[in-house]
Amino acid sequence: MIPIAQPLISDEEIDEVVKVLKSGFIAQGPKVAEFEEKFAEYIGVDYAVATTSGTTALHLALMALGIEKGDEVITTPFSFAATANSILFIGAKPVFVDIDPETYNLDPDKINNAITDKTKAIMPVHLYGQPADMDPIRKIGEENELWIIEDAAQAHGAQYHGQMAGSFGEIACFSFYPTKNMTTGEGGMITTDNEELAETARMLRSHGEGERYNHTILGYNFRMTDIAAAIGLVQLKRLDKFTKSRIENAEYLTTHIDTIGGIKSPFVMDQVKHVFHQYTVRVENGKRDDVKDFLGGLGVGTGVHYPRTIYSQKLYQDMGIVGNCPQAEKAASEVLSLPVHPGLSVEDLAEIVNLLEEVSEKFFNKEN
Ligand SMILES: Cc1ncc(COP(=O)(O)O)c(C=O)c1O
């Protein structure tokens, strides 16, 4: 079986975890501080705050900005549910704006229409590892005095016009879930240049404590452990190599897919570094699920990211939160992610391409 994702853990991560375990300091401690410092440096921001997950990073980012009940946050309906759920956690309302059908990211041209006097922020997602179109999004933010919160959960090391994802908005959030481009097991990170926001997020992640046992605001326990940070520090060192391999794998797949019919390879914007968290194709003619089953039956793992819009989830329907995003709905019925991770061998890639050629013949009657 060729899996859709595979965390790459070497002896170095294992050795570093063992050192932490033997140190006696296994909760949040010096390794977390070091990981925050190195991650901030990598992204090119002043501050990074580690958390238990990408979801809790988003939760704290929204809280730190002071967004609250009654406020609205504009976001994409074509993402993992955590993006919009984080807006619900704080009692605010996600307002869904449609995506660009080529990049699958928030369509900047459609944002203005969604702004009301309750809108406080725009939360773009850098989906699949390709940055959202940040220049127009930032311009809309500035013109309307809205915060930009980047959901960079899938975009470690991605760049837009030479600048790192995670350094564009007032605040940004990353995930280190095992399928992500780098992992800590579970984990997340907030990045920002704003000292006050970083300080508030630090307090919120630890029961609102500035000093120990001095609780000034209501917070949580969203602290990362030194065990997780030890893994993260090694993964961060390896990240550029992982990314290079993802990009090379994507290039190989695209070169071959573009010569076979029925399947559309991913579009990459100009002046963007797409880090291919996912390599997501479009399958035409309503055949996506058949292709998925066919590949799965022959040992190639695939994924559908995502099979429905967030607003069509029962949770959102029950809450009366609606959306009208035809491009996102169409994408949800056509997208299919193929393996692109750095654990793939040359043989794996050749096998995927072979099977896609069979797919083309079987489902689209196209010879090469
Ligand atoms: C776009 C996006 N946002 C948020 C999250 C939440 O991250 P986590 O699973 O670490 O809570 C994820 C990943 O799962 C994601 O892909």
Tab-separated table of C-alpha atoms and ligand atoms in Angstrom:
chain	number	residue	atom	x	y	z
A	1	MET	CA	0.000	0.000	0.000
A	2	ILE	CA	1.257	3.490	-0.852
A	3	PRO	CA	-0.152	5.669	1.931
A	4	ILE	CA	-1.573	9.168	1.362
A	5	ALA	CA	0.573	10.485	4.220
A	6	GLN	CA	3.505	9.213	6.243
A	7	PRO	CA	5.275	10.956	9.128
A	8	LEU	CA	9.060	10.587	8.778
A	9	ILE	CA	10.580	10.001	12.202
A	10	SER	CA	14.325	9.295	12.295
A	11	ASP	CA	16.647	8.150	15.077
A	12	GLU	CA	17.375	11.808	15.812
A	13	GLU	CA	13.772	12.594	16.844
A	14	ILE	CA	13.758	9.401	18.933
A	15	ASP	CA	17.069	10.277	20.639
A	16	GLU	CA	15.880	13.813	21.411
A	17	VAL	CA	12.644	12.526	22.927
A	18	VAL	CA	14.586	10.046	25.073
A	19	LYS	CA	16.800	12.902	26.307
A	20	VAL	CA	13.732	14.899	27.304
A	21	LEU	CA	12.194	11.895	29.046
A	22	LYS	CA	15.408	11.360	30.997
A	23	SER	CA	15.705	15.060	31.854
A	24	GLY	CA	12.691	14.948	34.153
A	25	PHE	CA	11.251	18.030	32.424
A	26	ILE	CA	8.512	16.589	30.246
A	27	ALA	CA	5.759	19.231	30.284
A	28	GLN	CA	6.206	22.740	28.797
A	29	GLY	CA	9.780	23.786	29.449
A	30	PRO	CA	13.061	24.730	27.764
A	31	LYS	CA	12.477	22.661	24.602
A	32	VAL	CA	9.197	24.459	23.925
A	33	ALA	CA	10.944	27.825	24.375
A	34	GLU	CA	13.693	26.756	21.969
A	35	PHE	CA	11.181	25.435	19.429
A	36	GLU	CA	9.251	28.732	19.574
A	37	GLU	CA	12.413	30.727	19.030
A	38	LYS	CA	13.582	28.606	16.076
A	39	PHE	CA	10.130	28.504	14.475
A	40	ALA	CA	9.718	32.288	14.724
A	41	GLU	CA	13.142	32.698	13.123
A	42	TYR	CA	12.216	30.290	10.319
A	43	ILE	CA	8.975	32.109	9.513
A	44	GLY	CA	10.597	35.519	9.901
A	45	VAL	CA	8.404	36.858	12.701
A	46	ASP	CA	9.227	38.194	16.150
A	47	TYR	CA	7.152	35.782	18.244
A	48	ALA	CA	5.900	32.209	18.184
A	49	VAL	CA	3.665	30.581	20.795
A	50	ALA	CA	3.409	26.784	20.845
A	51	THR	CA	0.097	25.083	21.593
A	52	THR	CA	-1.430	21.624	21.771
A	53	SER	CA	-2.791	21.701	18.185
A	54	GLY	CA	-3.549	23.846	15.172
A	55	THR	CA	-7.118	24.051	16.391
A	56	THR	CA	-6.146	25.452	19.802
A	57	ALA	CA	-3.734	27.854	18.080
A	58	LEU	CA	-6.645	29.237	16.026
A	59	HIS	CA	-8.849	29.400	19.128
A	60	LEU	CA	-6.237	31.401	21.048
A	61	ALA	CA	-5.440	33.657	18.068
A	62	LEU	CA	-9.077	34.721	17.788
A	63	MET	CA	-9.348	35.225	21.554
A	64	ALA	CA	-6.112	37.210	21.700
A	65	LEU	CA	-7.489	39.585	19.063
A	66	GLY	CA	-10.516	40.145	21.274
A	67	ILE	CA	-12.999	38.745	18.761
A	68	GLU	CA	-16.156	37.751	20.584
A	69	LYS	CA	-19.838	36.868	20.490
A	70	GLY	CA	-21.723	38.788	17.840
A	71	ASP	CA	-18.637	39.422	15.699
A	72	GLU	CA	-18.264	38.017	12.203
A	73	VAL	CA	-15.158	36.471	10.652
A	74	ILE	CA	-14.914	35.936	6.903
A	75	THR	CA	-13.421	32.603	5.906
A	76	THR	CA	-13.472	29.810	3.333
A	77	PRO	CA	-15.984	26.957	3.416
A	78	PHE	CA	-13.448	24.691	1.671
A	79	SER	CA	-11.119	23.689	4.496
A	80	PHE	CA	-10.869	21.333	7.427
A	81	ALA	CA	-13.713	22.098	9.838
A	82	ALA	CA	-11.284	23.345	12.522
A	83	THR	CA	-10.872	26.611	10.603
A	84	ALA	CA	-14.480	27.679	11.059
A	85	ASN	CA	-15.035	25.753	14.293
A	86	SER	CA	-12.464	27.994	15.970
A	87	ILE	CA	-14.706	30.957	15.141
A	88	LEU	CA	-17.641	29.152	16.764
A	89	PHE	CA	-15.606	28.409	19.926
A	90	ILE	CA	-15.503	32.103	20.760
A	91	GLY	CA	-19.183	32.673	19.930
A	92	ALA	CA	-18.483	34.573	16.707
A	93	LYS	CA	-20.034	33.784	13.332
A	94	PRO	CA	-18.125	32.388	10.349
A	95	VAL	CA	-19.194	34.074	7.120
A	96	PHE	CA	-18.312	31.920	4.133
A	97	VAL	CA	-16.921	33.388	0.930
A	98	ASP	CA	-16.425	31.272	-2.181
A	99	ILE	CA	-13.080	30.021	-3.455
A	100	ASP	CA	-11.086	30.566	-6.611
A	101	PRO	CA	-11.678	27.328	-8.565
A	102	GLU	CA	-8.032	27.148	-9.697
A	103	THR	CA	-6.252	27.575	-6.363
A	104	TYR	CA	-9.104	26.447	-4.055
A	105	ASN	CA	-8.253	29.428	-1.829
A	106	LEU	CA	-10.506	32.293	-0.746
A	107	ASP	CA	-11.435	34.414	-3.789
A	108	PRO	CA	-10.424	38.008	-2.912
A	109	ASP	CA	-12.912	39.434	-5.425
A	110	LYS	CA	-15.798	38.024	-3.411
A	111	ILE	CA	-14.746	39.272	0.030
A	112	ASN	CA	-16.045	42.850	-0.145
A	113	ASN	CA	-19.654	41.738	-0.581
A	114	ALA	CA	-19.474	39.740	2.643
A	115	ILE	CA	-18.268	42.600	4.855
A	116	THR	CA	-20.807	44.008	7.326
A	117	ASP	CA	-20.475	46.330	10.309
A	118	LYS	CA	-19.979	43.201	12.453
A	119	THR	CA	-16.993	41.890	10.476
A	120	LYS	CA	-13.817	41.895	12.559
A	121	ALA	CA	-11.427	39.682	10.632
A	122	ILE	CA	-10.636	37.698	7.507
A	123	MET	CA	-9.257	34.198	7.962
A	124	PRO	CA	-7.734	32.855	4.747
A	125	VAL	CA	-6.427	29.286	4.613
A	126	HIS	CA	-3.322	28.428	2.579
A	127	LEU	CA	-4.981	25.280	1.323
A	128	TYR	CA	-2.899	22.252	0.324
A	129	GLY	CA	0.260	24.316	0.961
A	130	GLN	CA	-0.383	27.055	-1.603
A	131	PRO	CA	-0.611	30.561	-0.098
A	132	ALA	CA	-3.873	32.440	-0.529
A	133	ASP	CA	-3.668	35.583	-2.680
A	134	MET	CA	-2.428	37.748	0.186
A	135	ASP	CA	-1.877	41.127	-1.545
A	136	PRO	CA	-5.556	41.778	-2.346
A	137	ILE	CA	-6.657	40.147	0.922
A	138	ARG	CA	-4.360	42.419	2.932
A	139	LYS	CA	-5.546	45.451	0.972
A	140	ILE	CA	-9.189	44.647	1.789
A	141	GLY	CA	-8.158	44.155	5.417
A	142	GLU	CA	-6.443	47.538	5.556
A	143	GLU	CA	-9.266	49.390	3.781
A	144	ASN	CA	-11.875	47.967	6.132
A	145	GLU	CA	-9.805	47.798	9.339
A	146	LEU	CA	-10.096	44.035	9.594
A	147	TRP	CA	-7.572	41.693	11.194
A	148	ILE	CA	-6.019	39.051	8.985
A	149	ILE	CA	-5.645	35.669	10.693
A	150	GLU	CA	-3.790	33.187	8.499
A	151	ASP	CA	-4.680	29.540	8.835
A	152	ALA	CA	-1.266	28.239	7.792
A	153	ALA	CA	-1.916	24.735	9.168
A	154	GLN	CA	-0.974	23.218	5.794
A	155	ALA	CA	1.689	25.702	4.704
A	156	HIS	CA	4.971	25.315	6.619
A	157	GLY	CA	7.632	26.992	4.485
A	158	ALA	CA	5.242	28.149	1.744
A	159	GLN	CA	5.963	31.573	0.240
A	160	TYR	CA	4.032	34.307	-1.537
A	161	HIS	CA	6.057	36.908	-3.433
A	162	GLY	CA	9.135	35.731	-1.516
A	163	GLN	CA	7.531	36.097	1.920
A	164	MET	CA	6.768	33.210	4.256
A	165	ALA	CA	3.213	32.075	4.905
A	166	GLY	CA	2.550	32.804	8.557
A	167	SER	CA	4.059	36.294	8.409
A	168	PHE	CA	1.356	38.167	6.477
A	169	GLY	CA	-1.474	38.712	8.902
A	170	GLU	CA	-1.687	40.144	12.372
A	171	ILE	CA	-1.442	36.558	13.540
A	172	ALA	CA	-1.105	33.091	11.973
A	173	CYS	CA	-1.547	29.489	13.051
A	174	PHE	CA	0.217	26.242	12.129
A	175	SER	CA	-0.580	22.589	12.824
A	176	PHE	CA	1.910	19.809	13.514
A	177	TYR	CA	-0.526	16.915	13.138
A	178	PRO	CA	1.273	13.770	11.831
A	179	THR	CA	0.020	14.181	8.244
A	180	LYS	CA	1.361	17.752	8.049
A	181	ASN	CA	4.633	18.785	6.349
A	182	MET	CA	6.323	18.573	9.756
A	183	THR	CA	4.974	17.027	12.938
A	184	THR	CA	5.186	16.995	16.710
A	185	GLY	CA	2.594	14.209	17.103
A	186	GLU	CA	-0.127	16.686	17.990
A	187	GLY	CA	0.795	20.348	18.230
A	188	GLY	CA	0.324	23.847	16.913
A	189	MET	CA	2.039	27.232	16.736
A	190	ILE	CA	0.922	30.843	16.659
A	191	THR	CA	3.183	33.325	14.863
A	192	THR	CA	2.991	37.118	15.081
A	193	ASP	CA	5.052	40.305	15.093
A	194	ASN	CA	2.780	41.796	17.728
A	195	GLU	CA	4.275	41.492	21.223
A	196	GLU	CA	1.001	42.147	23.016
A	197	LEU	CA	-0.839	39.470	21.032
A	198	ALA	CA	1.949	36.976	21.699
A	199	GLU	CA	1.858	37.762	25.417
A	200	THR	CA	-1.947	37.424	25.562
A	201	ALA	CA	-1.799	34.125	23.662
A	202	ARG	CA	0.854	32.846	26.120
A	203	MET	CA	-1.387	33.721	29.041
A	204	LEU	CA	-4.492	32.228	27.440
A	205	ARG	CA	-2.678	28.965	26.783
A	206	SER	CA	-1.905	28.595	30.483
A	207	HIS	CA	-4.982	29.495	32.537
A	208	GLY	CA	-4.575	33.221	32.048
A	209	GLU	CA	-1.462	33.257	34.195
A	210	GLY	CA	1.073	36.047	33.775
A	211	GLU	CA	3.008	34.834	36.779
A	212	ARG	CA	2.470	31.423	38.367
A	213	TYR	CA	-0.843	31.267	40.299
A	214	ASN	CA	-1.716	34.797	39.304
A	215	HIS	CA	-4.749	34.462	37.021
A	216	THR	CA	-5.783	37.709	35.389
A	217	ILE	CA	-7.902	36.407	32.504
A	218	LEU	CA	-9.808	33.183	31.807
A	219	GLY	CA	-7.513	30.827	29.921
A	220	TYR	CA	-7.038	27.165	29.126
A	221	ASN	CA	-4.415	24.486	29.340
A	222	PHE	CA	-3.280	24.412	25.709
A	223	ARG	CA	0.428	23.968	26.510
A	224	MET	CA	2.745	21.953	24.266
A	225	THR	CA	4.988	19.427	26.018
A	226	ASP	CA	8.793	19.371	25.789
A	227	ILE	CA	8.420	15.848	24.373
A	228	ALA	CA	6.491	17.235	21.393
A	229	ALA	CA	8.830	20.237	21.041
A	230	ALA	CA	11.867	17.914	20.925
A	231	ILE	CA	10.315	16.174	17.911
A	232	GLY	CA	9.413	19.554	16.381
A	233	LEU	CA	12.957	20.908	16.665
A	234	VAL	CA	14.367	18.011	14.656
A	235	GLN	CA	11.500	18.118	12.145
A	236	LEU	CA	12.063	21.851	11.625
A	237	LYS	CA	15.700	21.162	10.717
A	238	ARG	CA	14.505	18.576	8.177
A	239	LEU	CA	11.587	20.651	6.843
A	240	ASP	CA	13.342	22.223	3.834
A	241	LYS	CA	14.463	18.797	2.664
A	242	PHE	CA	10.951	17.415	3.101
A	243	THR	CA	9.569	20.374	1.132
A	244	LYS	CA	12.076	19.932	-1.696
A	245	SER	CA	11.058	16.320	-2.009
A	246	ARG	CA	7.322	17.209	-1.992
A	247	ILE	CA	7.885	19.760	-4.763
A	248	GLU	CA	9.920	17.286	-6.857
A	249	ASN	CA	7.280	14.581	-6.393
A	250	ALA	CA	4.575	17.060	-7.426
A	251	GLU	CA	6.548	18.034	-10.528
A	252	TYR	CA	6.918	14.395	-11.518
A	253	LEU	CA	3.193	13.747	-11.072
A	254	THR	CA	2.200	16.908	-12.958
A	255	THR	CA	4.497	16.145	-15.908
A	256	HIS	CA	2.827	12.767	-16.344
A	257	ILE	CA	-0.732	13.720	-15.446
A	258	ASP	CA	-0.692	16.524	-18.003
A	259	THR	CA	-0.198	13.967	-20.766
A	260	ILE	CA	-3.071	11.730	-19.689
A	261	GLY	CA	-6.714	12.636	-19.948
A	262	GLY	CA	-9.573	13.132	-17.528
A	263	ILE	CA	-7.525	14.387	-14.600
A	264	LYS	CA	-6.466	17.990	-14.028
A	265	SER	CA	-3.192	18.658	-12.218
A	266	PRO	CA	-2.926	21.375	-9.525
A	267	PHE	CA	-2.565	24.998	-10.603
A	268	VAL	CA	0.315	26.915	-9.026
A	269	MET	CA	0.157	30.718	-8.914
A	270	ASP	CA	3.029	32.860	-10.168
A	271	GLN	CA	5.551	33.983	-7.545
A	272	VAL	CA	4.346	31.420	-5.076
A	273	LYS	CA	6.159	28.547	-3.367
A	274	HIS	CA	3.544	25.809	-3.080
A	275	VAL	CA	4.766	23.268	-0.512
A	276	PHE	CA	2.341	20.527	-1.568
A	277	HIS	CA	0.932	19.493	1.765
A	278	GLN	CA	-1.512	17.822	-0.588
A	279	TYR	CA	-1.223	17.113	-4.304
A	280	THR	CA	-4.849	17.519	-5.273
A	281	VAL	CA	-6.198	16.842	-8.743
A	282	ARG	CA	-9.651	17.387	-10.201
A	283	VAL	CA	-11.411	14.378	-11.645
A	284	GLU	CA	-13.907	15.266	-14.339
A	285	ASN	CA	-17.301	13.780	-15.243
A	286	GLY	CA	-18.443	12.764	-11.774
A	287	LYS	CA	-15.903	9.906	-11.663
A	288	ARG	CA	-13.966	11.034	-8.582
A	289	ASP	CA	-15.272	8.378	-6.227
A	290	ASP	CA	-14.860	5.604	-8.814
A	291	VAL	CA	-11.258	6.664	-9.390
A	292	LYS	CA	-10.662	6.777	-5.643
A	293	ASP	CA	-12.035	3.241	-5.198
A	294	PHE	CA	-10.059	1.958	-8.178
A	295	LEU	CA	-6.756	3.356	-6.887
A	296	GLY	CA	-7.488	2.188	-3.341
A	297	GLY	CA	-8.217	-1.334	-4.622
A	298	LEU	CA	-4.796	-1.408	-6.269
A	299	GLY	CA	-2.914	-0.151	-3.233
A	300	VAL	CA	-2.725	3.622	-3.697
A	301	GLY	CA	-4.108	5.608	-0.771
A	302	THR	CA	-5.913	8.818	-1.703
A	303	GLY	CA	-7.891	11.433	0.207
A	304	VAL	CA	-10.785	13.778	-0.430
A	305	HIS	CA	-9.941	17.172	1.005
A	306	TYR	CA	-12.793	17.970	1.471
A	307	PRO	CA	-15.944	16.043	0.556
A	308	ARG	CA	-18.374	18.806	1.603
A	309	THR	CA	-18.321	22.492	2.403
A	310	ILE	CA	-18.123	23.391	6.064
A	311	TYR	CA	-21.524	25.098	5.975
A	312	SER	CA	-23.176	21.918	4.698
A	313	GLN	CA	-21.989	19.969	7.756
A	314	LYS	CA	-24.841	19.031	10.105
A	315	LEU	CA	-23.335	21.116	12.906
A	316	TYR	CA	-23.572	24.275	10.805
A	317	GLN	CA	-26.992	23.458	9.381
A	318	ASP	CA	-28.315	22.866	12.905
A	319	MET	CA	-26.924	26.247	13.930
A	320	GLY	CA	-28.565	27.931	10.942
A	321	ILE	CA	-25.200	29.042	9.548
A	322	VAL	CA	-25.546	29.044	5.788
A	323	GLY	CA	-23.365	29.626	2.753
A	324	ASN	CA	-23.705	29.959	-0.973
A	325	CYS	CA	-20.391	28.992	-2.528
A	326	PRO	CA	-20.925	27.099	-5.794
A	327	GLN	CA	-17.217	26.829	-6.618
A	328	ALA	CA	-16.480	25.234	-3.259
A	329	GLU	CA	-19.384	22.823	-3.716
A	330	LYS	CA	-18.172	21.817	-7.176
A	331	ALA	CA	-14.614	21.334	-5.887
A	332	ALA	CA	-15.914	19.164	-3.034
A	333	SER	CA	-17.348	16.735	-5.599
A	334	GLU	CA	-14.268	16.656	-7.851
A	335	VAL	CA	-11.052	16.896	-5.822
A	336	LEU	CA	-8.840	13.922	-5.097
A	337	SER	CA	-5.507	14.061	-3.264
A	338	LEU	CA	-2.780	11.673	-4.385
A	339	PRO	CA	0.306	10.703	-2.352
A	340	VAL	CA	3.073	13.347	-2.633
A	341	HIS	CA	4.873	12.982	0.706
A	342	PRO	CA	8.657	12.689	1.043
A	343	GLY	CA	8.428	9.012	1.986
A	344	LEU	CA	7.564	8.045	-1.617
A	345	SER	CA	10.157	6.105	-3.599
A	346	VAL	CA	10.817	6.481	-7.331
A	347	GLU	CA	8.994	3.144	-7.772
A	348	ASP	CA	5.980	4.411	-5.811
A	349	LEU	CA	5.726	7.475	-8.053
A	350	ALA	CA	6.035	5.376	-11.213
A	351	GLU	CA	3.345	3.030	-9.895
A	352	ILE	CA	0.974	5.944	-9.204
A	353	VAL	CA	1.480	7.253	-12.753
A	354	ASN	CA	0.958	3.754	-14.246
A	355	LEU	CA	-2.306	3.397	-12.417
A	356	LEU	CA	-3.434	6.894	-13.456
A	357	GLU	CA	-2.841	5.873	-17.073
A	358	GLU	CA	-5.103	2.892	-16.457
A	359	VAL	CA	-7.635	5.235	-14.860
A	360	SER	CA	-7.600	7.380	-17.963
A	361	GLU	CA	-8.314	4.424	-20.218
A	362	LYS	CA	-10.878	2.847	-17.931
A	363	PHE	CA	-12.878	5.912	-16.940
A	364	PHE	CA	-12.253	8.414	-19.709
A	365	ASN	CA	-11.633	6.161	-22.729
A	366	LYS	CA	-8.493	8.059	-23.533
A	367	GLU	CA	-5.367	6.410	-24.885
A	368	ASN	CA	-2.036	8.074	-24.249
B	1	LIG	C1	-6.558	24.064	7.342
B	1	LIG	C2	-6.489	23.476	8.714
B	1	LIG	N1	-6.812	24.239	9.766
B	1	LIG	C3	-6.733	23.767	11.008
B	1	LIG	C4	-6.321	22.482	11.277
B	1	LIG	C5	-6.315	21.989	12.675
B	1	LIG	O1	-5.089	21.528	13.095
B	1	LIG	P1	-4.980	20.373	14.217
B	1	LIG	O2	-5.418	19.097	13.606
B	1	LIG	O3	-3.532	20.383	14.588
B	1	LIG	O4	-5.847	20.795	15.356
B	1	LIG	C6	-5.966	21.652	10.207
B	1	LIG	C7	-5.439	20.289	10.371
B	1	LIG	O5	-5.860	19.349	10.777
B	1	LIG	C8	-6.064	22.154	8.892
B	1	LIG	O6	-5.745	21.395	7.843
